[in-house]
């Protein structure tokens, strides 16, 4: 039978107490590591790599993994095009993309924040995707995972801040993890994205925006001065001046005259030009209304005043160029020329020195209407 002295019992007690303390610390450490799965900012850790985070990233705690991992961040416009500029008040998507060369299964964690170049917080995040949250820590908002993520692509809605904010930096730290509950065997990655504030493209104006109908084909024309970062002109069409649809694109050539034709014109339509700059920002021109001319609205006659006769032409369409041709009764040309007809009534002199006897005058409008009149000249 073993006998223990008081000294032996004291030693055994101290040893038991030590084991309990060590086990307790291990449990606490494990709980902390597990809790970081719900996002470091929730646990007082800002690790985006930003200067106001002391440039710390997930590598502060994690490491040892080698998955050939990388991370890329982009700001996408409404067409999912990556842009380097934002417009105040316009909606965007901030996209985080993990990639790896290893076939080993990993989960993902991240933390991102947005700030001006002077480190002012920009909390313009909108409704967040599932399993993520927004945490305010030391006057900065951090978007991060709420649990270890199985997806390698995270899309977060974001709105451009107010005019005059200037350039924005997105600081993002990511982690490809083996999900063993510890900090080893993980690969931290990080990225910084800078976007600048964009001036509205609406400052670009279209000069002489016009349209006409020729042979039932609509022609839209315009001109511009020197263009600043214009990418293209998108022509849109509507039948009710409300719902417009894209029908074609004319690429920018740096300025000058432009033309677009619509062979699908039918009776009446409204056209407008959507100006798109190199960053995907857009603005719209006013709409141009085009309608098929009604022959009944174009009339040709004689107007007599003070003993002289004049050609009277009623133009039932828009103001436009017209061709005036005089022929003899056999159709042989006597005189011709181009003039301008305002909308409504127009009077023109008769070239009496060039025509004699019975003649025919033909007026052909720019929108394709032809009217004729036979009359006898006076001596």
mmCIF file of C-alpha atoms in Angstrom:
data_model
loop_
_atom_site.group_PDB
_atom_site.id
_atom_site.type_symbol
_atom_site.label_atom_id
_atom_site.label_comp_id
_atom_site.label_asym_id
_atom_site.label_seq_id
_atom_site.Cartn_x
_atom_site.Cartn_y
_atom_site.Cartn_z
ATOM 1 C CA UNK A 1 0.000 0.000 0.000
ATOM 2 C CA UNK A 2 1.333 3.376 -1.072
ATOM 3 C CA UNK A 3 1.565 6.129 1.461
ATOM 4 C CA UNK A 4 1.650 9.845 0.477
ATOM 5 C CA UNK A 5 3.073 12.526 2.639
ATOM 6 C CA UNK A 6 1.643 16.011 2.909
ATOM 7 C CA UNK A 7 4.403 17.150 0.532
ATOM 8 C CA UNK A 8 3.313 14.631 -2.100
ATOM 9 C CA UNK A 9 -0.311 15.761 -1.901
ATOM 10 C CA UNK A 10 0.757 19.420 -2.320
ATOM 11 C CA UNK A 11 2.805 18.560 -5.410
ATOM 12 C CA UNK A 12 -0.067 16.607 -6.936
ATOM 13 C CA UNK A 13 -2.455 19.519 -6.293
ATOM 14 C CA UNK A 14 -0.138 22.011 -7.981
ATOM 15 C CA UNK A 15 0.260 19.707 -10.955
ATOM 16 C CA UNK A 16 -3.507 19.262 -11.297
ATOM 17 C CA UNK A 17 -4.059 23.010 -11.058
ATOM 18 C CA UNK A 18 -1.480 23.615 -13.805
ATOM 19 C CA UNK A 19 -3.140 21.091 -16.109
ATOM 20 C CA UNK A 20 -6.538 22.730 -15.536
ATOM 21 C CA UNK A 21 -5.138 26.197 -16.324
ATOM 22 C CA UNK A 22 -3.392 24.973 -19.489
ATOM 23 C CA UNK A 23 -6.500 23.184 -20.676
ATOM 24 C CA UNK A 24 -8.585 26.287 -19.993
ATOM 25 C CA UNK A 25 -6.196 28.460 -22.008
ATOM 26 C CA UNK A 26 -6.332 25.986 -24.880
ATOM 27 C CA UNK A 27 -10.123 26.110 -24.867
ATOM 28 C CA UNK A 28 -10.077 29.936 -24.863
ATOM 29 C CA UNK A 29 -7.545 30.013 -27.695
ATOM 30 C CA UNK A 30 -9.624 27.575 -29.714
ATOM 31 C CA UNK A 31 -12.759 29.631 -29.122
ATOM 32 C CA UNK A 32 -10.940 32.773 -30.286
ATOM 33 C CA UNK A 33 -9.705 31.062 -33.427
ATOM 34 C CA UNK A 34 -13.183 29.698 -34.142
ATOM 35 C CA UNK A 35 -14.782 33.096 -33.488
ATOM 36 C CA UNK A 36 -12.520 34.724 -36.117
ATOM 37 C CA UNK A 37 -14.446 32.718 -38.684
ATOM 38 C CA UNK A 38 -17.253 35.211 -38.072
ATOM 39 C CA UNK A 39 -14.986 38.112 -39.068
ATOM 40 C CA UNK A 40 -11.931 39.714 -37.468
ATOM 41 C CA UNK A 41 -13.531 43.156 -37.057
ATOM 42 C CA UNK A 42 -16.183 41.637 -34.804
ATOM 43 C CA UNK A 43 -13.287 40.598 -32.596
ATOM 44 C CA UNK A 44 -11.556 43.979 -32.676
ATOM 45 C CA UNK A 45 -9.125 43.109 -35.471
ATOM 46 C CA UNK A 46 -8.687 45.444 -38.506
ATOM 47 C CA UNK A 47 -6.407 43.714 -40.993
ATOM 48 C CA UNK A 48 -7.176 45.122 -44.464
ATOM 49 C CA UNK A 49 -3.640 46.379 -45.102
ATOM 50 C CA UNK A 50 -4.786 50.006 -44.894
ATOM 51 C CA UNK A 51 -2.413 52.544 -43.332
ATOM 52 C CA UNK A 52 -4.963 53.147 -40.553
ATOM 53 C CA UNK A 53 -4.696 49.380 -39.854
ATOM 54 C CA UNK A 54 -0.908 49.686 -39.475
ATOM 55 C CA UNK A 55 -0.756 47.923 -42.877
ATOM 56 C CA UNK A 56 -1.617 44.638 -41.137
ATOM 57 C CA UNK A 57 -3.302 41.836 -43.104
ATOM 58 C CA UNK A 58 -4.449 38.305 -42.283
ATOM 59 C CA UNK A 59 -0.767 37.301 -42.242
ATOM 60 C CA UNK A 60 -0.688 38.830 -38.758
ATOM 61 C CA UNK A 61 -2.028 35.487 -37.500
ATOM 62 C CA UNK A 62 -2.324 33.088 -40.428
ATOM 63 C CA UNK A 63 0.272 31.426 -42.638
ATOM 64 C CA UNK A 64 1.939 28.237 -43.715
ATOM 65 C CA UNK A 65 -0.463 27.410 -46.571
ATOM 66 C CA UNK A 66 0.641 27.190 -50.179
ATOM 67 C CA UNK A 67 -2.253 27.036 -52.621
ATOM 68 C CA UNK A 68 -0.942 29.313 -55.362
ATOM 69 C CA UNK A 69 -3.603 31.702 -54.154
ATOM 70 C CA UNK A 70 -4.242 35.286 -55.206
ATOM 71 C CA UNK A 71 -6.945 37.923 -54.839
ATOM 72 C CA UNK A 72 -8.234 40.590 -57.229
ATOM 73 C CA UNK A 73 -10.708 43.405 -56.633
ATOM 74 C CA UNK A 74 -12.730 45.380 -59.174
ATOM 75 C CA UNK A 75 -15.412 48.068 -59.267
ATOM 76 C CA UNK A 76 -18.123 47.129 -61.772
ATOM 77 C CA UNK A 77 -20.720 49.402 -63.360
ATOM 78 C CA UNK A 78 -24.313 48.414 -64.154
ATOM 79 C CA UNK A 79 -23.152 46.520 -67.265
ATOM 80 C CA UNK A 80 -20.611 44.500 -65.225
ATOM 81 C CA UNK A 81 -17.746 46.378 -66.854
ATOM 82 C CA UNK A 82 -14.730 47.022 -64.630
ATOM 83 C CA UNK A 83 -14.148 50.785 -64.278
ATOM 84 C CA UNK A 84 -11.370 52.917 -62.878
ATOM 85 C CA UNK A 85 -13.602 55.907 -62.151
ATOM 86 C CA UNK A 86 -16.870 56.371 -60.300
ATOM 87 C CA UNK A 87 -19.628 58.931 -60.702
ATOM 88 C CA UNK A 88 -21.174 60.415 -57.535
ATOM 89 C CA UNK A 89 -24.481 58.768 -56.660
ATOM 90 C CA UNK A 90 -24.159 56.022 -59.271
ATOM 91 C CA UNK A 91 -24.565 52.382 -58.199
ATOM 92 C CA UNK A 92 -21.686 49.932 -58.584
ATOM 93 C CA UNK A 93 -20.630 46.466 -57.480
ATOM 94 C CA UNK A 94 -17.377 45.866 -55.630
ATOM 95 C CA UNK A 95 -16.157 42.410 -56.641
ATOM 96 C CA UNK A 96 -13.613 40.302 -54.742
ATOM 97 C CA UNK A 97 -12.201 37.312 -56.634
ATOM 98 C CA UNK A 98 -10.040 34.587 -55.119
ATOM 99 C CA UNK A 99 -8.087 32.209 -57.362
ATOM 100 C CA UNK A 100 -5.667 29.351 -56.723
ATOM 101 C CA UNK A 101 -3.603 26.866 -58.678
ATOM 102 C CA UNK A 102 -3.873 24.096 -56.101
ATOM 103 C CA UNK A 103 -6.678 21.541 -56.313
ATOM 104 C CA UNK A 104 -6.828 21.327 -52.516
ATOM 105 C CA UNK A 105 -10.236 22.293 -51.141
ATOM 106 C CA UNK A 106 -10.142 25.595 -49.274
ATOM 107 C CA UNK A 107 -12.593 27.986 -47.691
ATOM 108 C CA UNK A 108 -12.351 31.778 -47.871
ATOM 109 C CA UNK A 109 -12.395 34.729 -45.531
ATOM 110 C CA UNK A 110 -12.004 38.443 -46.234
ATOM 111 C CA UNK A 111 -12.149 41.932 -44.785
ATOM 112 C CA UNK A 112 -12.453 45.101 -46.872
ATOM 113 C CA UNK A 113 -12.868 48.822 -46.233
ATOM 114 C CA UNK A 114 -13.115 51.987 -48.353
ATOM 115 C CA UNK A 115 -11.543 55.366 -47.588
ATOM 116 C CA UNK A 116 -10.411 58.590 -49.227
ATOM 117 C CA UNK A 117 -6.753 59.307 -49.873
ATOM 118 C CA UNK A 118 -6.723 61.132 -46.522
ATOM 119 C CA UNK A 119 -8.139 58.013 -44.783
ATOM 120 C CA UNK A 120 -11.672 59.368 -44.298
ATOM 121 C CA UNK A 121 -14.180 56.515 -43.965
ATOM 122 C CA UNK A 122 -16.507 55.887 -46.940
ATOM 123 C CA UNK A 123 -19.459 53.811 -45.779
ATOM 124 C CA UNK A 124 -21.453 53.623 -49.023
ATOM 125 C CA UNK A 125 -22.049 49.872 -48.892
ATOM 126 C CA UNK A 126 -25.585 48.793 -49.737
ATOM 127 C CA UNK A 127 -27.471 45.539 -49.030
ATOM 128 C CA UNK A 128 -24.770 42.945 -48.369
ATOM 129 C CA UNK A 129 -24.693 39.400 -49.749
ATOM 130 C CA UNK A 130 -25.433 36.403 -47.519
ATOM 131 C CA UNK A 131 -22.898 35.410 -44.846
ATOM 132 C CA UNK A 132 -21.310 38.870 -44.669
ATOM 133 C CA UNK A 133 -21.755 41.869 -42.366
ATOM 134 C CA UNK A 134 -20.724 45.502 -41.865
ATOM 135 C CA UNK A 135 -18.842 46.333 -38.656
ATOM 136 C CA UNK A 136 -17.835 49.785 -37.408
ATOM 137 C CA UNK A 137 -14.419 49.698 -35.733
ATOM 138 C CA UNK A 138 -12.320 52.753 -34.814
ATOM 139 C CA UNK A 139 -14.349 55.075 -37.078
ATOM 140 C CA UNK A 140 -14.066 52.814 -40.146
ATOM 141 C CA UNK A 141 -16.590 50.383 -41.599
ATOM 142 C CA UNK A 142 -15.383 46.904 -42.472
ATOM 143 C CA UNK A 143 -17.204 44.369 -44.638
ATOM 144 C CA UNK A 144 -16.223 40.797 -43.819
ATOM 145 C CA UNK A 145 -17.440 37.208 -43.742
ATOM 146 C CA UNK A 146 -19.869 36.013 -41.083
ATOM 147 C CA UNK A 147 -18.703 32.432 -41.555
ATOM 148 C CA UNK A 148 -16.058 30.672 -43.603
ATOM 149 C CA UNK A 149 -17.148 31.056 -47.238
ATOM 150 C CA UNK A 150 -17.318 28.338 -49.853
ATOM 151 C CA UNK A 151 -17.517 30.828 -52.739
ATOM 152 C CA UNK A 152 -14.399 32.384 -54.250
ATOM 153 C CA UNK A 153 -16.271 35.425 -55.650
ATOM 154 C CA UNK A 154 -17.936 38.023 -53.429
ATOM 155 C CA UNK A 155 -20.071 40.811 -54.944
ATOM 156 C CA UNK A 156 -20.880 43.773 -52.676
ATOM 157 C CA UNK A 157 -23.188 46.649 -53.775
ATOM 158 C CA UNK A 158 -21.616 50.098 -53.418
ATOM 159 C CA UNK A 159 -22.709 53.643 -54.329
ATOM 160 C CA UNK A 160 -20.390 56.433 -55.417
ATOM 161 C CA UNK A 161 -20.057 59.085 -52.673
ATOM 162 C CA UNK A 162 -21.010 62.740 -53.077
ATOM 163 C CA UNK A 163 -19.406 65.039 -55.620
ATOM 164 C CA UNK A 164 -16.018 66.364 -54.549
ATOM 165 C CA UNK A 165 -15.076 63.297 -52.477
ATOM 166 C CA UNK A 166 -12.170 62.555 -54.795
ATOM 167 C CA UNK A 167 -10.301 59.287 -55.228
ATOM 168 C CA UNK A 168 -11.290 56.227 -53.184
ATOM 169 C CA UNK A 169 -9.091 53.331 -52.073
ATOM 170 C CA UNK A 170 -10.490 49.882 -51.353
ATOM 171 C CA UNK A 171 -8.231 47.922 -49.004
ATOM 172 C CA UNK A 172 -8.927 44.189 -48.998
ATOM 173 C CA UNK A 173 -7.308 41.314 -47.126
ATOM 174 C CA UNK A 174 -8.255 37.721 -47.883
ATOM 175 C CA UNK A 175 -7.424 34.287 -46.570
ATOM 176 C CA UNK A 176 -7.503 30.861 -48.197
ATOM 177 C CA UNK A 177 -7.977 28.521 -45.236
ATOM 178 C CA UNK A 178 -7.920 24.775 -44.619
ATOM 179 C CA UNK A 179 -10.653 25.171 -41.978
ATOM 180 C CA UNK A 180 -8.809 23.178 -39.314
ATOM 181 C CA UNK A 181 -9.752 25.687 -36.633
ATOM 182 C CA UNK A 182 -6.188 26.944 -36.328
ATOM 183 C CA UNK A 183 -4.012 29.563 -37.965
ATOM 184 C CA UNK A 184 -1.568 27.221 -39.718
ATOM 185 C CA UNK A 185 -1.909 25.880 -43.237
ATOM 186 C CA UNK A 186 -3.643 29.073 -44.440
ATOM 187 C CA UNK A 187 -2.553 31.496 -47.190
ATOM 188 C CA UNK A 188 -3.224 35.219 -46.643
ATOM 189 C CA UNK A 189 -3.560 37.465 -49.715
ATOM 190 C CA UNK A 190 -4.344 41.163 -50.120
ATOM 191 C CA UNK A 191 -5.159 43.811 -52.731
ATOM 192 C CA UNK A 192 -5.601 47.591 -52.998
ATOM 193 C CA UNK A 193 -7.879 49.183 -55.615
ATOM 194 C CA UNK A 194 -7.894 52.935 -56.321
ATOM 195 C CA UNK A 195 -10.726 54.576 -58.276
ATOM 196 C CA UNK A 196 -10.936 58.263 -59.135
ATOM 197 C CA UNK A 197 -13.949 60.541 -59.226
ATOM 198 C CA UNK A 198 -15.262 61.037 -62.732
ATOM 199 C CA UNK A 199 -16.582 64.251 -64.215
ATOM 200 C CA UNK A 200 -20.052 63.715 -65.744
ATOM 201 C CA UNK A 201 -19.957 63.026 -69.465
ATOM 202 C CA UNK A 202 -23.000 65.290 -69.809
ATOM 203 C CA UNK A 203 -20.589 68.174 -70.319
ATOM 204 C CA UNK A 204 -20.148 66.846 -73.869
ATOM 205 C CA UNK A 205 -22.725 68.419 -76.150
ATOM 206 C CA UNK A 206 -24.016 67.303 -79.520
ATOM 207 C CA UNK A 207 -24.244 70.061 -82.106
ATOM 208 C CA UNK A 208 -26.784 70.126 -84.935
ATOM 209 C CA UNK A 209 -28.552 66.937 -83.862
ATOM 210 C CA UNK A 210 -31.021 66.365 -86.681
ATOM 211 C CA UNK A 211 -32.845 63.728 -88.682
ATOM 212 C CA UNK A 212 -34.550 63.188 -91.997
ATOM 213 C CA UNK A 213 -36.357 60.523 -93.988
ATOM 214 C CA UNK A 214 -35.067 59.469 -97.422
ATOM 215 C CA UNK A 215 -36.607 56.528 -99.286
ATOM 216 C CA UNK A 216 -38.241 55.429 -96.006
ATOM 217 C CA UNK A 217 -34.835 55.300 -94.280
ATOM 218 C CA UNK A 218 -34.236 57.422 -91.195
ATOM 219 C CA UNK A 219 -30.971 59.368 -91.068
ATOM 220 C CA UNK A 220 -29.717 60.758 -87.745
ATOM 221 C CA UNK A 221 -26.865 63.255 -87.926
ATOM 222 C CA UNK A 222 -24.895 65.249 -85.371
ATOM 223 C CA UNK A 223 -21.515 66.836 -84.835
ATOM 224 C CA UNK A 224 -19.260 67.454 -81.840
ATOM 225 C CA UNK A 225 -16.318 69.657 -80.952
ATOM 226 C CA UNK A 226 -13.181 67.973 -79.620
ATOM 227 C CA UNK A 227 -14.306 64.992 -77.550
ATOM 228 C CA UNK A 228 -12.898 64.238 -74.111
ATOM 229 C CA UNK A 229 -12.764 60.498 -73.310
ATOM 230 C CA UNK A 230 -15.863 59.651 -75.345
ATOM 231 C CA UNK A 231 -15.992 55.953 -76.173
ATOM 232 C CA UNK A 232 -19.079 55.668 -78.360
ATOM 233 C CA UNK A 233 -22.503 56.997 -79.314
ATOM 234 C CA UNK A 234 -25.385 54.547 -78.846
ATOM 235 C CA UNK A 235 -28.501 55.308 -80.867
ATOM 236 C CA UNK A 236 -31.806 54.487 -79.190
ATOM 237 C CA UNK A 237 -35.265 54.354 -80.756
ATOM 238 C CA UNK A 238 -38.804 54.617 -79.398
ATOM 239 C CA UNK A 239 -42.306 54.582 -80.816
ATOM 240 C CA UNK A 240 -43.825 56.467 -77.875
ATOM 241 C CA UNK A 241 -40.982 58.770 -76.735
ATOM 242 C CA UNK A 242 -40.864 56.876 -73.418
ATOM 243 C CA UNK A 243 -39.544 53.349 -73.900
ATOM 244 C CA UNK A 244 -36.262 53.470 -75.836
ATOM 245 C CA UNK A 245 -34.301 50.511 -77.187
ATOM 246 C CA UNK A 246 -30.728 50.413 -78.466
ATOM 247 C CA UNK A 247 -30.520 49.941 -82.251
ATOM 248 C CA UNK A 248 -26.886 50.694 -83.061
ATOM 249 C CA UNK A 249 -23.535 52.159 -82.053
ATOM 250 C CA UNK A 250 -21.219 54.693 -83.666
ATOM 251 C CA UNK A 251 -17.674 54.705 -82.285
ATOM 252 C CA UNK A 252 -16.028 57.995 -81.351
ATOM 253 C CA UNK A 253 -13.492 59.419 -83.781
ATOM 254 C CA UNK A 254 -12.406 62.337 -81.614
ATOM 255 C CA UNK A 255 -14.847 64.906 -82.963
ATOM 256 C CA UNK A 256 -16.513 65.986 -86.211
ATOM 257 C CA UNK A 257 -19.609 64.915 -88.122
ATOM 258 C CA UNK A 258 -21.512 61.685 -87.433
ATOM 259 C CA UNK A 259 -24.353 59.849 -89.179
ATOM 260 C CA UNK A 260 -26.506 56.817 -88.367
ATOM 261 C CA UNK A 261 -29.130 55.262 -90.655
ATOM 262 C CA UNK A 262 -32.145 53.204 -89.606
ATOM 263 C CA UNK A 263 -33.543 51.149 -92.507
ATOM 264 C CA UNK A 264 -36.248 49.756 -90.180
ATOM 265 C CA UNK A 265 -38.018 53.110 -89.914
ATOM 266 C CA UNK A 266 -41.798 52.816 -90.185
ATOM 267 C CA UNK A 267 -44.186 55.746 -90.213
ATOM 268 C CA UNK A 268 -42.983 57.558 -87.063
ATOM 269 C CA UNK A 269 -40.239 57.159 -84.456
ATOM 270 C CA UNK A 270 -38.258 59.029 -81.821
ATOM 271 C CA UNK A 271 -34.458 58.844 -81.730
ATOM 272 C CA UNK A 272 -31.936 59.876 -79.102
ATOM 273 C CA UNK A 273 -28.176 59.449 -78.665
ATOM 274 C CA UNK A 274 -26.659 57.926 -75.533
ATOM 275 C CA UNK A 275 -23.131 59.271 -75.045
ATOM 276 C CA UNK A 276 -20.818 56.755 -73.356
ATOM 277 C CA UNK A 277 -17.361 57.661 -72.052
ATOM 278 C CA UNK A 278 -14.346 55.386 -71.607
ATOM 279 C CA UNK A 279 -15.380 54.633 -68.006
ATOM 280 C CA UNK A 280 -18.895 53.550 -68.916
ATOM 281 C CA UNK A 281 -20.591 56.763 -67.755
ATOM 282 C CA UNK A 282 -23.503 57.884 -69.914
ATOM 283 C CA UNK A 283 -25.696 60.867 -70.751
ATOM 284 C CA UNK A 284 -28.517 61.383 -73.247
ATOM 285 C CA UNK A 285 -29.312 63.861 -75.983
ATOM 286 C CA UNK A 286 -32.771 65.268 -76.556
ATOM 287 C CA UNK A 287 -35.039 63.127 -78.715
ATOM 288 C CA UNK A 288 -35.507 63.790 -82.437
ATOM 289 C CA UNK A 289 -38.955 63.079 -83.887
ATOM 290 C CA UNK A 290 -39.186 61.702 -87.417
ATOM 291 C CA UNK A 291 -42.413 60.918 -89.251
ATOM 292 C CA UNK A 292 -43.194 59.787 -92.782
ATOM 293 C CA UNK A 293 -44.299 62.777 -94.838
ATOM 294 C CA UNK A 294 -47.930 62.995 -95.937
ATOM 295 C CA UNK A 295 -48.175 64.037 -99.585
ATOM 296 C CA UNK A 296 -51.462 65.792 -98.844
ATOM 297 C CA UNK A 297 -49.567 68.275 -96.687
ATOM 298 C CA UNK A 298 -47.318 69.437 -99.560
ATOM 299 C CA UNK A 299 -48.834 71.779 -102.103
ATOM 300 C CA UNK A 300 -47.528 73.747 -105.064
ATOM 301 C CA UNK A 301 -49.257 76.747 -106.659
ATOM 302 C CA UNK A 302 -48.907 80.292 -107.977
ATOM 303 C CA UNK A 303 -49.071 83.437 -105.912
ATOM 304 C CA UNK A 304 -49.869 86.717 -107.661
ATOM 305 C CA UNK A 305 -48.918 90.069 -106.225
ATOM 306 C CA UNK A 306 -48.589 93.533 -107.792
ATOM 307 C CA UNK A 307 -48.823 92.103 -111.300
ATOM 308 C CA UNK A 308 -46.153 89.440 -110.764
ATOM 309 C CA UNK A 309 -46.461 85.721 -110.251
ATOM 310 C CA UNK A 310 -44.430 83.681 -107.763
ATOM 311 C CA UNK A 311 -44.128 80.006 -106.935
ATOM 312 C CA UNK A 312 -45.995 79.187 -103.712
ATOM 313 C CA UNK A 313 -44.845 76.025 -101.965
ATOM 314 C CA UNK A 314 -46.540 74.764 -98.792
ATOM 315 C CA UNK A 315 -44.092 72.596 -96.892
ATOM 316 C CA UNK A 316 -46.003 70.172 -94.666
ATOM 317 C CA UNK A 317 -42.849 68.780 -93.077
ATOM 318 C CA UNK A 318 -39.905 70.149 -91.166
ATOM 319 C CA UNK A 319 -37.689 72.920 -92.537
ATOM 320 C CA UNK A 320 -35.505 71.323 -95.202
ATOM 321 C CA UNK A 321 -33.595 71.690 -98.438
ATOM 322 C CA UNK A 322 -35.577 71.285 -101.674
ATOM 323 C CA UNK A 323 -34.673 70.912 -105.322
ATOM 324 C CA UNK A 324 -36.626 73.070 -107.796
ATOM 325 C CA UNK A 325 -36.571 71.947 -111.442
ATOM 326 C CA UNK A 326 -38.264 73.679 -114.407
ATOM 327 C CA UNK A 327 -38.892 71.718 -117.630
ATOM 328 C CA UNK A 328 -40.752 72.339 -120.868
ATOM 329 C CA UNK A 329 -43.878 70.397 -121.739
ATOM 330 C CA UNK A 330 -41.747 67.595 -123.213
ATOM 331 C CA UNK A 331 -39.789 67.256 -119.927
ATOM 332 C CA UNK A 332 -36.587 68.887 -121.152
ATOM 333 C CA UNK A 333 -34.812 70.770 -118.339
ATOM 334 C CA UNK A 334 -34.855 74.563 -118.507
ATOM 335 C CA UNK A 335 -33.594 75.596 -115.057
ATOM 336 C CA UNK A 336 -32.824 73.956 -111.708
ATOM 337 C CA UNK A 337 -31.441 74.817 -108.288
ATOM 338 C CA UNK A 338 -31.394 74.026 -104.578
ATOM 339 C CA UNK A 339 -33.175 76.253 -102.081
ATOM 340 C CA UNK A 340 -34.421 76.068 -98.501
ATOM 341 C CA UNK A 341 -38.064 75.652 -97.513
ATOM 342 C CA UNK A 342 -39.283 76.654 -94.093
ATOM 343 C CA UNK A 343 -42.134 74.763 -92.495
ATOM 344 C CA UNK A 344 -45.385 76.192 -93.900
ATOM 345 C CA UNK A 345 -45.731 78.523 -96.902
ATOM 346 C CA UNK A 346 -42.764 79.622 -99.021
ATOM 347 C CA UNK A 347 -42.667 81.926 -102.057
ATOM 348 C CA UNK A 348 -39.959 81.900 -104.741
ATOM 349 C CA UNK A 349 -39.244 84.048 -107.755
ATOM 350 C CA UNK A 350 -39.795 82.499 -111.202
ATOM 351 C CA UNK A 351 -36.644 82.579 -113.389
ATOM 352 C CA UNK A 352 -38.424 84.395 -116.245
ATOM 353 C CA UNK A 353 -35.291 84.898 -118.327
ATOM 354 C CA UNK A 354 -34.790 81.126 -118.576
ATOM 355 C CA UNK A 355 -38.286 79.803 -119.127
ATOM 356 C CA UNK A 356 -40.944 80.717 -121.692
ATOM 357 C CA UNK A 357 -44.392 79.448 -122.627
ATOM 358 C CA UNK A 358 -45.954 76.462 -120.895
ATOM 359 C CA UNK A 359 -43.603 74.930 -118.306
ATOM 360 C CA UNK A 360 -43.667 72.417 -115.486
ATOM 361 C CA UNK A 361 -42.078 73.105 -112.109
ATOM 362 C CA UNK A 362 -41.108 70.132 -109.911
ATOM 363 C CA UNK A 363 -40.239 70.491 -106.237
ATOM 364 C CA UNK A 364 -38.464 67.517 -104.619
ATOM 365 C CA UNK A 365 -38.092 67.777 -100.864
ATOM 366 C CA UNK A 366 -35.310 66.343 -98.779
ATOM 367 C CA UNK A 367 -37.770 63.960 -97.137
ATOM 368 C CA UNK A 368 -38.704 62.482 -100.527
ATOM 369 C CA UNK A 369 -41.954 64.232 -101.477
ATOM 370 C CA UNK A 370 -42.336 65.370 -105.094
ATOM 371 C CA UNK A 371 -44.942 67.928 -106.208
ATOM 372 C CA UNK A 372 -45.474 69.327 -109.709
ATOM 373 C CA UNK A 373 -47.307 72.262 -111.266
ATOM 374 C CA UNK A 374 -47.940 73.175 -114.924
ATOM 375 C CA UNK A 375 -48.399 76.822 -115.720
ATOM 376 C CA UNK A 376 -47.953 79.358 -118.540
ATOM 377 C CA UNK A 377 -45.460 82.147 -118.175
ATOM 378 C CA UNK A 378 -46.472 85.701 -118.907
ATOM 379 C CA UNK A 379 -44.619 87.753 -121.536
#
